[in-house]
């Protein structure tokens, strides 16, 4: 495939109609909205629960606390993964309190009931003291759907939901060339934030904020509308291709010297930035050629299977309702917000980054958290946003606007969003959510 350019578009194939529902503030601020989402939305979607790398041996587990719910994913003797609600069938105590770990028997901290990794109750105190006889072997932890894609484990409370791979369409196919299966999650950071989960969801459904919130990206990502491709799929998911390795065409960065940091990238691929003075837009195609020529020898085994566009551009995927995946050949970013258990004006923000294994590479340069070791979960931390702990440079910028937007939405003076055409994905997201709140299944299950 040739490097793609051309007019910004929702191609007819990937456009979707919108009705023009007014996006009012109550969906970000009211307890009723939050309750409706807990009732109608969250029990019916696939949730990304963790990475398979944490589940090597039988009894290895990952716990995912989501809002008021908690789910454990447990590796089975036959190599599969099963998910259970993290609640004891005796009197409801939460069973697993750590994030990840391994145990031959899941043991409740209250009265000591014990369960095998397959969720079967195997040991209780005073087994003869039950009206129906010894419950061991008869009682099981409450199970959920659990399926995997690439390096990821997902769970779903809805027994009737479509299988994960179908639900994720078109991304398993569109991302197949990157070879994500064996990528390594090098960091997983999260923070409690003072805004509704949909604030950042909206932010990821538009690139209108790039020139104002992320101005320094303008010398590396072409955020100009004529070159950005937006797609909306009928199952509620979206994507955006942003031209990378090229400065924005909103300003003239193309007729003079190659701007930083593009000049350093050129040198890293054995190109002389001086050769591109006055035509910096051509550098992108030159980098494609150099990546093809030099990449495999440098250990980037996934380059051979990629299109030219995948080699240099950013594929930003927003899945309904709350998962974002941003792909480049050398990095997979997972960005997500999840609701607070009870406060609509709060959420948890999560940011993971995965990297391809590259022979001989022990450190990843220039991640959103700086240079870090190329190893599983080199950095894992949870913080409170505003305490000065970074969630990644660009993510920090996105989050910086969340609290003040939440505050502004509380005003009686706010009458509803006024969106640009390029923010149509936000409009569609809220209309799909409106339908779900009124009782429709999530769009990927319709
Ligand atoms: S609540 Fe778990 S053993 Fe009693
Ligand atoms: Fe952003």
XYZ file of C-alpha atoms and ligand atoms in Angstrom, residues 203-204 209-210 213-214 394 398, ligand 2:
9
model
C -11.295 13.986 24.239
C -10.122 10.782 22.550
C -7.620 19.814 20.708
C -4.187 18.870 19.377
C -3.438 21.134 24.248
C -0.501 19.322 22.595
C 0.719 13.735 26.451
C -5.263 15.696 28.214
Fe -5.021 14.556 23.549
